[in-house]
PDB file of C-alpha atoms in Angstrom:
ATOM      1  CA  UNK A   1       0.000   0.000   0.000  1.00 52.00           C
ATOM      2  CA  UNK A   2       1.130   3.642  -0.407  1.00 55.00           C
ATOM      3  CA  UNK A   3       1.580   6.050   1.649  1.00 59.00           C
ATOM      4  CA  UNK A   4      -0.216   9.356   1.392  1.00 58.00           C
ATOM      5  CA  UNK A   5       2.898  11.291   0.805  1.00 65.00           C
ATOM      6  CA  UNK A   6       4.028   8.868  -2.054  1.00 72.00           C
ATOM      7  CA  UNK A   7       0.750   9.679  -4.051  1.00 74.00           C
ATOM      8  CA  UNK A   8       0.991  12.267  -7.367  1.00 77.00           C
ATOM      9  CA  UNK A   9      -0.494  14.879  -7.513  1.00 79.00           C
ATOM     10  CA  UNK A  10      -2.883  14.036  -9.714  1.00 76.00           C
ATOM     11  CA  UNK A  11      -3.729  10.515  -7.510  1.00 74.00           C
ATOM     12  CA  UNK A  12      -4.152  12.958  -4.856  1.00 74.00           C
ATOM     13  CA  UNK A  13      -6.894  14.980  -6.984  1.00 75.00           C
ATOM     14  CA  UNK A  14      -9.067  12.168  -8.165  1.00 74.00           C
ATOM     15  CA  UNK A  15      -8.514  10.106  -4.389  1.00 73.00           C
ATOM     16  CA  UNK A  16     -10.132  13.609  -3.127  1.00 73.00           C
ATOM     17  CA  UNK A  17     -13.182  14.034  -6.158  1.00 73.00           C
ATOM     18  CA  UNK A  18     -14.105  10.604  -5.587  1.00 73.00           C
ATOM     19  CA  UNK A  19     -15.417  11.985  -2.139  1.00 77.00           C
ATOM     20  CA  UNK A  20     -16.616  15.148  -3.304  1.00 75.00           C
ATOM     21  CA  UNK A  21     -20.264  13.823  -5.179  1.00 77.00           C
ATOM     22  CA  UNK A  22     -21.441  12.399  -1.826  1.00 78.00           C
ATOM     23  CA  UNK A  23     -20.411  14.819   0.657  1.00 78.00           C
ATOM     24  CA  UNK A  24     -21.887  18.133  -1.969  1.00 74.00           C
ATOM     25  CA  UNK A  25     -25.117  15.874  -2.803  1.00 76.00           C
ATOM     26  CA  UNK A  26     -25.840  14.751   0.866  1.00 82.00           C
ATOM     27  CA  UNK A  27     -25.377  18.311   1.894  1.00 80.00           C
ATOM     28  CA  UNK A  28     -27.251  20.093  -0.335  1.00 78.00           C
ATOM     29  CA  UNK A  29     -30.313  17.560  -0.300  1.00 78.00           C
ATOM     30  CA  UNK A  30     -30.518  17.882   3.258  1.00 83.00           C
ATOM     31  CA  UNK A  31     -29.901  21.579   3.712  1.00 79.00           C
ATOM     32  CA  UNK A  32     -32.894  22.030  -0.028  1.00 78.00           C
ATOM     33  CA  UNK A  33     -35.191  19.891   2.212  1.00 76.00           C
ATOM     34  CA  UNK A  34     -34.942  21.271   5.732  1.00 78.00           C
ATOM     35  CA  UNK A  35     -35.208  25.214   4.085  1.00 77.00           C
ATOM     36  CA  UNK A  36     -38.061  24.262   2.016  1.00 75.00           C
ATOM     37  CA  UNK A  37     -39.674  23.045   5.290  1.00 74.00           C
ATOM     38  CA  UNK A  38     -38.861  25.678   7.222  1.00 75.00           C
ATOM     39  CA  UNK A  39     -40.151  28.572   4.924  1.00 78.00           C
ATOM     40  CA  UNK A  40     -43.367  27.068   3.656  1.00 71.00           C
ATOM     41  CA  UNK A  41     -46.067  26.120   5.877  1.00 76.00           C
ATOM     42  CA  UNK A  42     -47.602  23.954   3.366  1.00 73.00           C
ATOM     43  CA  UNK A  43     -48.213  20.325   4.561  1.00 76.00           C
ATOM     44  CA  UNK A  44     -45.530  17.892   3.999  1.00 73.00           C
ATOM     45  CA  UNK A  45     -47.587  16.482   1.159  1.00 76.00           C
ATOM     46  CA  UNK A  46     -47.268  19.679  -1.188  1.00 74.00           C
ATOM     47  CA  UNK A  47     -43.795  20.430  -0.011  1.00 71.00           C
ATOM     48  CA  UNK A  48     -42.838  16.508  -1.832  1.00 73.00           C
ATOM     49  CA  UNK A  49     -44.169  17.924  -5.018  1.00 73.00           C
ATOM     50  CA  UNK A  50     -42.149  20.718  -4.776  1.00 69.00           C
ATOM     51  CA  UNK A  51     -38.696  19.252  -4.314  1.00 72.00           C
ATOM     52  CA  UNK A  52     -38.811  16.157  -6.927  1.00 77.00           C
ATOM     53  CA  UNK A  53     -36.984  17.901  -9.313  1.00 77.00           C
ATOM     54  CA  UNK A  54     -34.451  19.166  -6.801  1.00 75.00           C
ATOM     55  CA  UNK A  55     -33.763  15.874  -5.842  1.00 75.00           C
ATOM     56  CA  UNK A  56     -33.791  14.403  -8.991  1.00 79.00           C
ATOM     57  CA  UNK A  57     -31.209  16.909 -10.620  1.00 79.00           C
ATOM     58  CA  UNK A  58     -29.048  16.394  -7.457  1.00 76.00           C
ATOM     59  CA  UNK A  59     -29.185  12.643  -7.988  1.00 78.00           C
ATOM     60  CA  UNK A  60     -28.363  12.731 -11.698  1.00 83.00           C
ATOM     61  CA  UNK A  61     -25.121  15.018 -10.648  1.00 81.00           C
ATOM     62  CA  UNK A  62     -24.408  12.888  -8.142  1.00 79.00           C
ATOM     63  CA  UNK A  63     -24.253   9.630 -10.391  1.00 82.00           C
ATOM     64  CA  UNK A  64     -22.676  11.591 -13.262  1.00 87.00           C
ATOM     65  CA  UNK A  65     -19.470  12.804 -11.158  1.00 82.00           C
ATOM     66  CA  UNK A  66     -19.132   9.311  -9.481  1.00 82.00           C
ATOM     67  CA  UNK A  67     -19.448   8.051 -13.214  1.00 86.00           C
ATOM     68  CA  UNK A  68     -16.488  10.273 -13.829  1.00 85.00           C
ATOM     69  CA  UNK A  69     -14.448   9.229 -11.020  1.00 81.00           C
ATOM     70  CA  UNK A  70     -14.915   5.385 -11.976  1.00 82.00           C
ATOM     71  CA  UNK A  71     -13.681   6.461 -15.254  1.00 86.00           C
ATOM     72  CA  UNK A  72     -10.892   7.952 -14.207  1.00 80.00           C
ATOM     73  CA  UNK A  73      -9.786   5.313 -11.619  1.00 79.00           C
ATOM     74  CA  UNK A  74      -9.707   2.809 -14.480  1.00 82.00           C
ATOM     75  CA  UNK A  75      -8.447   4.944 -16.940  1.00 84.00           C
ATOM     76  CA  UNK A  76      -4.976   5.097 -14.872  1.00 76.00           C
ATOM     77  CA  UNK A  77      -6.074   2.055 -13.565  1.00 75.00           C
ATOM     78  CA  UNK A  78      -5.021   3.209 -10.064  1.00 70.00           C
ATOM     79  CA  UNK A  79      -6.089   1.673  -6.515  1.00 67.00           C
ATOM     80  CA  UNK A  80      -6.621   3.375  -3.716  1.00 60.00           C
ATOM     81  CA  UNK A  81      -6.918   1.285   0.175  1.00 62.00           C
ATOM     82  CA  UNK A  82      -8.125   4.207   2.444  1.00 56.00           C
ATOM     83  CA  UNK A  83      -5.815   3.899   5.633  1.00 58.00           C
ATOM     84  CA  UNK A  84      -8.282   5.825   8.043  1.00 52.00           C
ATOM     85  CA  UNK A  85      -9.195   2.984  10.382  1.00 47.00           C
TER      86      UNK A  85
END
């Protein structure tokens, strides 16, 4: 196994994207939910209605970016064993 400070540059990049898509889509979803909540009093019934397409478009960017991290793991066909245990 490496260790961190033997990693590239770029390694070090696409180790770090790989994480971005959850962490940004997790965040935002909850943080579009609980604001939409808190600023309409609508019933929780009208406020699903309202956010479908929210969550759908984060979804879709959230596959699409971890599609382009696969692709570029296997593209420099590079491994990476997380040593935070």
């Amino acid at each position: 196994m490496k260790n961190i400070r033997n990693y590239s540059t770029k390694e070090k990049i696409l180790i770090s994207f790989s994480f971005w898509p959850t962490l940004l889509i997790g965040i935002a979803l909850g943080l579009t939910i609980a604001l939409l909540m808190l600023q309409n009093p609508q019933p929780i019934y009208l406020l699903i209605s309202q956010i479908k397409f929210i969550v759908g478009v984060l979804v879709a960017l959230g596959v699409l970016t971890r599609g382009v991290s696969i692709y570029l793991w296997r593209k420099y066909e590079w491994s990476f064993t997380s040593n935070l245990k």
